[in-house]
PDB file of C-alpha atoms and ligand atoms in Angstrom:
ATOM      1  CA  MET A   1     102.957 112.669-147.488  1.00  0.00           C
ATOM      2  CA  VAL A   2     102.670 110.725-144.226  1.00  0.00           C
ATOM      3  CA  ALA A   3     102.285 106.987-144.729  1.00  0.00           C
ATOM      4  CA  LEU A   4     101.386 105.124-141.562  1.00  0.00           C
ATOM      5  CA  ASN A   5     101.376 101.349-141.316  1.00  0.00           C
ATOM      6  CA  ASN A   6      98.552 101.330-138.861  1.00  0.00           C
ATOM      7  CA  ASN A   7      95.697 103.787-139.255  1.00  0.00           C
ATOM      8  CA  ASP A   8      93.679 102.451-136.323  1.00  0.00           C
ATOM      9  CA  PHE A   9      93.999 105.768-134.497  1.00  0.00           C
ATOM     10  CA  LEU A  10      91.796 107.393-137.153  1.00  0.00           C
ATOM     11  CA  VAL A  11      88.793 105.461-135.851  1.00  0.00           C
ATOM     12  CA  MET A  12      89.430 106.190-132.162  1.00  0.00           C
ATOM     13  CA  PRO A  13      86.482 108.049-130.551  1.00  0.00           C
ATOM     14  CA  ILE A  14      87.188 111.742-130.059  1.00  0.00           C
ATOM     15  CA  SER A  15      85.825 111.537-126.514  1.00  0.00           C
ATOM     16  CA  ASP A  16      89.341 110.340-125.541  1.00  0.00           C
ATOM     17  CA  TYR A  17      90.822 113.722-126.532  1.00  0.00           C
ATOM     18  CA  LEU A  18      88.273 116.174-125.166  1.00  0.00           C
ATOM     19  CA  ILE A  19      88.940 119.018-122.773  1.00  0.00           C
ATOM     20  CA  SER A  20      85.864 118.296-120.684  1.00  0.00           C
ATOM     21  CA  SER A  21      83.092 120.847-120.232  1.00  0.00           C
ATOM     22  CA  GLU A  22      83.867 121.627-116.593  1.00  0.00           C
ATOM     23  CA  LYS A  23      87.341 122.849-117.605  1.00  0.00           C
ATOM     24  CA  VAL A  24      86.073 125.012-120.457  1.00  0.00           C
ATOM     25  CA  ALA A  25      85.416 128.738-119.947  1.00  0.00           C
ATOM     26  CA  HIS A  26      82.023 129.733-121.370  1.00  0.00           C
ATOM     27  CA  VAL A  27      79.319 132.404-121.304  1.00  0.00           C
ATOM     28  CA  GLN A  28      75.567 131.929-121.112  1.00  0.00           C
ATOM     29  CA  VAL A  29      72.826 133.177-123.416  1.00  0.00           C
ATOM     30  CA  GLY A  30      71.445 136.343-121.871  1.00  0.00           C
ATOM     31  CA  ASN A  31      74.862 137.509-120.665  1.00  0.00           C
ATOM     32  CA  ASN A  32      75.852 140.904-121.991  1.00  0.00           C
ATOM     33  CA  ALA A  33      78.823 141.573-124.245  1.00  0.00           C
ATOM     34  CA  GLU A  34      80.661 143.416-121.461  1.00  0.00           C
ATOM     35  CA  HIS A  35      80.705 140.271-119.326  1.00  0.00           C
ATOM     36  CA  ALA A  36      81.795 138.166-122.325  1.00  0.00           C
ATOM     37  CA  LEU A  37      84.631 140.574-123.136  1.00  0.00           C
ATOM     38  CA  LEU A  38      85.760 140.373-119.525  1.00  0.00           C
ATOM     39  CA  VAL A  39      85.816 136.546-119.594  1.00  0.00           C
ATOM     40  CA  LEU A  40      87.637 136.466-122.954  1.00  0.00           C
ATOM     41  CA  THR A  41      90.214 139.020-121.850  1.00  0.00           C
ATOM     42  CA  LYS A  42      90.837 137.411-118.448  1.00  0.00           C
ATOM     43  CA  THR A  43      91.171 133.879-119.849  1.00  0.00           C
ATOM     44  CA  GLY A  44      93.189 134.967-122.882  1.00  0.00           C
ATOM     45  CA  TYR A  45      91.107 132.736-125.183  1.00  0.00           C
ATOM     46  CA  SER A  46      90.205 134.001-128.638  1.00  0.00           C
ATOM     47  CA  ALA A  47      86.733 132.440-128.551  1.00  0.00           C
ATOM     48  CA  ILE A  48      84.554 130.521-126.093  1.00  0.00           C
ATOM     49  CA  PRO A  49      81.291 128.534-126.302  1.00  0.00           C
ATOM     50  CA  VAL A  50      77.897 130.050-125.500  1.00  0.00           C
ATOM     51  CA  LEU A  51      75.648 127.685-123.514  1.00  0.00           C
ATOM     52  CA  ASP A  52      72.094 127.897-122.231  1.00  0.00           C
ATOM     53  CA  ALA A  53      70.943 127.199-118.677  1.00  0.00           C
ATOM     54  CA  LYS A  54      70.592 123.480-119.506  1.00  0.00           C
ATOM     55  CA  TYR A  55      74.173 123.325-120.799  1.00  0.00           C
ATOM     56  CA  LYS A  56      73.060 123.025-124.434  1.00  0.00           C
ATOM     57  CA  LEU A  57      75.484 124.466-126.989  1.00  0.00           C
ATOM     58  CA  ARG A  58      74.022 127.601-128.580  1.00  0.00           C
ATOM     59  CA  GLY A  59      76.981 129.251-130.295  1.00  0.00           C
ATOM     60  CA  LEU A  60      80.490 130.575-130.184  1.00  0.00           C
ATOM     61  CA  LEU A  61      81.687 134.021-129.229  1.00  0.00           C
ATOM     62  CA  GLY A  62      85.025 135.629-130.064  1.00  0.00           C
ATOM     63  CA  ILE A  63      86.571 139.011-129.330  1.00  0.00           C
ATOM     64  CA  GLY A  64      86.373 139.934-133.027  1.00  0.00           C
ATOM     65  CA  MET A  65      82.593 139.418-133.024  1.00  0.00           C
ATOM     66  CA  ILE A  66      82.242 141.779-130.056  1.00  0.00           C
ATOM     67  CA  THR A  67      84.407 144.563-131.508  1.00  0.00           C
ATOM     68  CA  ASP A  68      82.658 144.180-134.846  1.00  0.00           C
ATOM     69  CA  ALA A  69      79.267 144.642-133.139  1.00  0.00           C
ATOM     70  CA  ILE A  70      80.297 147.908-131.439  1.00  0.00           C
ATOM     71  CA  LEU A  71      82.163 149.377-134.369  1.00  0.00           C
ATOM     72  CA  GLY A  72      80.677 152.807-135.097  1.00  0.00           C
ATOM     73  CA  LEU A  73      81.399 154.953-138.132  1.00  0.00           C
ATOM     74  CA  GLU A  74      84.190 156.879-136.439  1.00  0.00           C
ATOM     75  CA  ARG A  75      84.969 155.053-133.211  1.00  0.00           C
ATOM     76  CA  ILE A  76      84.417 151.921-131.168  1.00  0.00           C
ATOM     77  CA  GLU A  77      81.258 152.489-129.118  1.00  0.00           C
ATOM     78  CA  TYR A  78      82.229 150.832-125.823  1.00  0.00           C
ATOM     79  CA  GLU A  79      79.158 152.211-124.055  1.00  0.00           C
ATOM     80  CA  ARG A  80      76.998 149.750-126.051  1.00  0.00           C
ATOM     81  CA  LEU A  81      78.704 146.715-124.484  1.00  0.00           C
ATOM     82  CA  SER A  82      76.355 146.489-121.510  1.00  0.00           C
ATOM     83  CA  ASP A  83      73.196 146.573-123.681  1.00  0.00           C
ATOM     84  CA  LEU A  84      74.327 144.011-126.242  1.00  0.00           C
ATOM     85  CA  LYS A  85      73.418 140.386-125.557  1.00  0.00           C
ATOM     86  CA  VAL A  86      75.794 137.598-126.535  1.00  0.00           C
ATOM     87  CA  ASP A  87      72.846 135.891-128.301  1.00  0.00           C
ATOM     88  CA  ASP A  88      72.727 138.734-130.833  1.00  0.00           C
ATOM     89  CA  ILE A  89      76.374 138.608-131.835  1.00  0.00           C
ATOM     90  CA  MET A  90      77.480 134.986-131.403  1.00  0.00           C
ATOM     91  CA  GLN A  91      78.225 132.686-134.321  1.00  0.00           C
ATOM     92  CA  THR A  92      75.609 129.949-134.598  1.00  0.00           C
ATOM     93  CA  ASP A  93      76.654 128.005-137.711  1.00  0.00           C
ATOM     94  CA  LEU A  94      79.152 125.744-135.985  1.00  0.00           C
ATOM     95  CA  PRO A  95      80.586 122.504-137.359  1.00  0.00           C
ATOM     96  CA  LEU A  96      78.610 119.619-135.899  1.00  0.00           C
ATOM     97  CA  ILE A  97      80.716 117.091-133.991  1.00  0.00           C
ATOM     98  CA  ARG A  98      79.627 114.613-131.346  1.00  0.00           C
ATOM     99  CA  THR A  99      81.413 112.656-128.627  1.00  0.00           C
ATOM    100  CA  THR A 100      80.804 109.461-130.632  1.00  0.00           C
ATOM    101  CA  ASP A 101      82.550 110.785-133.767  1.00  0.00           C
ATOM    102  CA  ARG A 102      85.994 109.508-134.767  1.00  0.00           C
ATOM    103  CA  PHE A 103      89.479 111.007-134.687  1.00  0.00           C
ATOM    104  CA  GLN A 104      89.459 111.389-138.473  1.00  0.00           C
ATOM    105  CA  LYS A 105      86.396 113.662-138.460  1.00  0.00           C
ATOM    106  CA  GLY A 106      88.003 115.839-135.768  1.00  0.00           C
ATOM    107  CA  LEU A 107      91.239 116.054-137.737  1.00  0.00           C
ATOM    108  CA  ASP A 108      89.411 117.028-140.942  1.00  0.00           C
ATOM    109  CA  LEU A 109      87.404 119.784-139.235  1.00  0.00           C
ATOM    110  CA  LEU A 110      90.384 121.134-137.286  1.00  0.00           C
ATOM    111  CA  ILE A 111      92.102 122.122-140.532  1.00  0.00           C
ATOM    112  CA  ASN A 112      89.795 125.150-140.629  1.00  0.00           C
ATOM    113  CA  HIS A 113      89.118 125.659-136.898  1.00  0.00           C
ATOM    114  CA  THR A 114      91.452 126.095-133.929  1.00  0.00           C
ATOM    115  CA  PHE A 115      89.001 124.201-131.758  1.00  0.00           C
ATOM    116  CA  LEU A 116      85.638 122.449-132.025  1.00  0.00           C
ATOM    117  CA  CYS A 117      82.696 122.422-129.627  1.00  0.00           C
ATOM    118  CA  VAL A 118      81.581 118.841-128.998  1.00  0.00           C
ATOM    119  CA  THR A 119      78.113 117.788-127.873  1.00  0.00           C
ATOM    120  CA  ASP A 120      76.374 114.557-126.940  1.00  0.00           C
ATOM    121  CA  GLU A 121      73.454 113.222-128.991  1.00  0.00           C
ATOM    122  CA  GLU A 122      71.021 115.595-127.228  1.00  0.00           C
ATOM    123  CA  GLY A 123      73.083 118.694-128.003  1.00  0.00           C
ATOM    124  CA  THR A 124      74.399 119.032-124.455  1.00  0.00           C
ATOM    125  CA  PHE A 125      77.870 120.531-124.404  1.00  0.00           C
ATOM    126  CA  ALA A 126      80.500 117.878-123.608  1.00  0.00           C
ATOM    127  CA  GLY A 127      83.728 119.821-124.103  1.00  0.00           C
ATOM    128  CA  ILE A 128      86.112 121.046-126.781  1.00  0.00           C
ATOM    129  CA  LEU A 129      88.569 119.405-129.124  1.00  0.00           C
ATOM    130  CA  THR A 130      91.556 121.635-129.824  1.00  0.00           C
ATOM    131  CA  ARG A 131      93.939 121.592-132.778  1.00  0.00           C
ATOM    132  CA  ARG A 132      96.832 121.564-130.278  1.00  0.00           C
ATOM    133  CA  VAL A 133      95.681 118.351-128.531  1.00  0.00           C
ATOM    134  CA  MET A 134      94.897 116.578-131.811  1.00  0.00           C
ATOM    135  CA  LEU A 135      98.191 117.584-133.435  1.00  0.00           C
ATOM    136  CA  LYS A 136     100.096 116.357-130.373  1.00  0.00           C
ATOM    137  CA  GLN A 137      98.278 113.040-130.614  1.00  0.00           C
ATOM    138  CA  PHE A 138      98.791 112.841-134.371  1.00  0.00           C
ATOM    139  CA  LYS A 139     102.518 113.520-133.896  1.00  0.00           C
ATOM    140  CA  LYS A 140     102.676 110.699-131.350  1.00  0.00           C
ATOM    141  CA  TYR A 141     101.158 108.234-133.813  1.00  0.00           C
ATOM    142  CA  VAL A 142     103.381 109.386-136.682  1.00  0.00           C
ATOM    143  CA  TYR A 143     106.595 109.134-134.640  1.00  0.00           C
ATOM    144  CA  SER A 144     105.715 105.795-133.079  1.00  0.00           C
ATOM    145  CA  SER A 145     105.033 104.250-136.493  1.00  0.00           C
ATOM    146  CA  ARG A 146     108.438 105.133-137.965  1.00  0.00           C
TER     147      ARG A 146
HETATM  148  P1  LIG B   1      94.970 126.216-127.440  1.00  0.00           P
HETATM  149  O1  LIG B   1      94.989 124.936-128.169  1.00  0.00           O
HETATM  150  O2  LIG B   1      95.173 126.051-125.980  1.00  0.00           O
HETATM  151  O3  LIG B   1      95.848 127.261-128.079  1.00  0.00           O
HETATM  152  O4  LIG B   1      93.463 126.760-127.572  1.00  0.00           O
HETATM  153  C1  LIG B   1      92.941 127.205-128.795  1.00  0.00           C
HETATM  154  C2  LIG B   1      91.621 127.885-128.540  1.00  0.00           C
HETATM  155  O5  LIG B   1      90.718 126.925-127.961  1.00  0.00           O
HETATM  156  C3  LIG B   1      91.692 129.017-127.500  1.00  0.00           C
HETATM  157  O6  LIG B   1      92.031 130.276-128.041  1.00  0.00           O
HETATM  158  C4  LIG B   1      90.259 129.044-127.004  1.00  0.00           C
HETATM  159  O7  LIG B   1      89.440 129.744-127.943  1.00  0.00           O
HETATM  160  C5  LIG B   1      89.888 127.572-127.008  1.00  0.00           C
HETATM  161  N1  LIG B   1      90.164 126.971-125.678  1.00  0.00           N
HETATM  162  C6  LIG B   1      91.195 126.173-125.331  1.00  0.00           C
HETATM  163  N2  LIG B   1      91.105 125.787-124.027  1.00  0.00           N
HETATM  164  C7  LIG B   1      89.971 126.375-123.548  1.00  0.00           C
HETATM  165  C8  LIG B   1      89.301 126.380-122.277  1.00  0.00           C
HETATM  166  N3  LIG B   1      89.770 125.691-121.209  1.00  0.00           N
HETATM  167  N4  LIG B   1      88.167 127.099-122.144  1.00  0.00           N
HETATM  168  C9  LIG B   1      87.652 127.787-123.193  1.00  0.00           C
HETATM  169  N5  LIG B   1      88.223 127.815-124.432  1.00  0.00           N
HETATM  170  C10 LIG B   1      89.370 127.133-124.610  1.00  0.00           C
END
């Protein structure tokens, strides 16, 4: 059990730890699954956010969701990739986290997610919070308090 003398970092705003939206690879609603697969493969990311034209967060798309959608009875039906829209296969029930939320909320949610999509109060995509960045920061606090 980690016992820190000073837990102030738990109330720090998560906005300090974001990878900002302009550095985050994404796809747009209306894009087809072929384009999404290309972006995911080229970037090497397991999942990326789906945004609309106004930069509002609409969902999350991972390689597994795409392969699952084109899985036929006996083979993977690659020819369906160009007809499938990301809107039809993306995950929409995402954990809700805002730029104004605190470090502790991010830490709690990142136990079950490798990264979180963060929005402002209007739902506009602000960036992502990754488990890697938060763990690095957490490690810094733990080591500096010893
Ligand atoms: P990492 O902490 O770098 O291992 O990233 C974990 C996951 O967060 C990746 O597999 C992606 O799904 C997502 N991710 C991290 N950085 C980016 C980025 N710049 N653009 C899009 N997704 C990202």
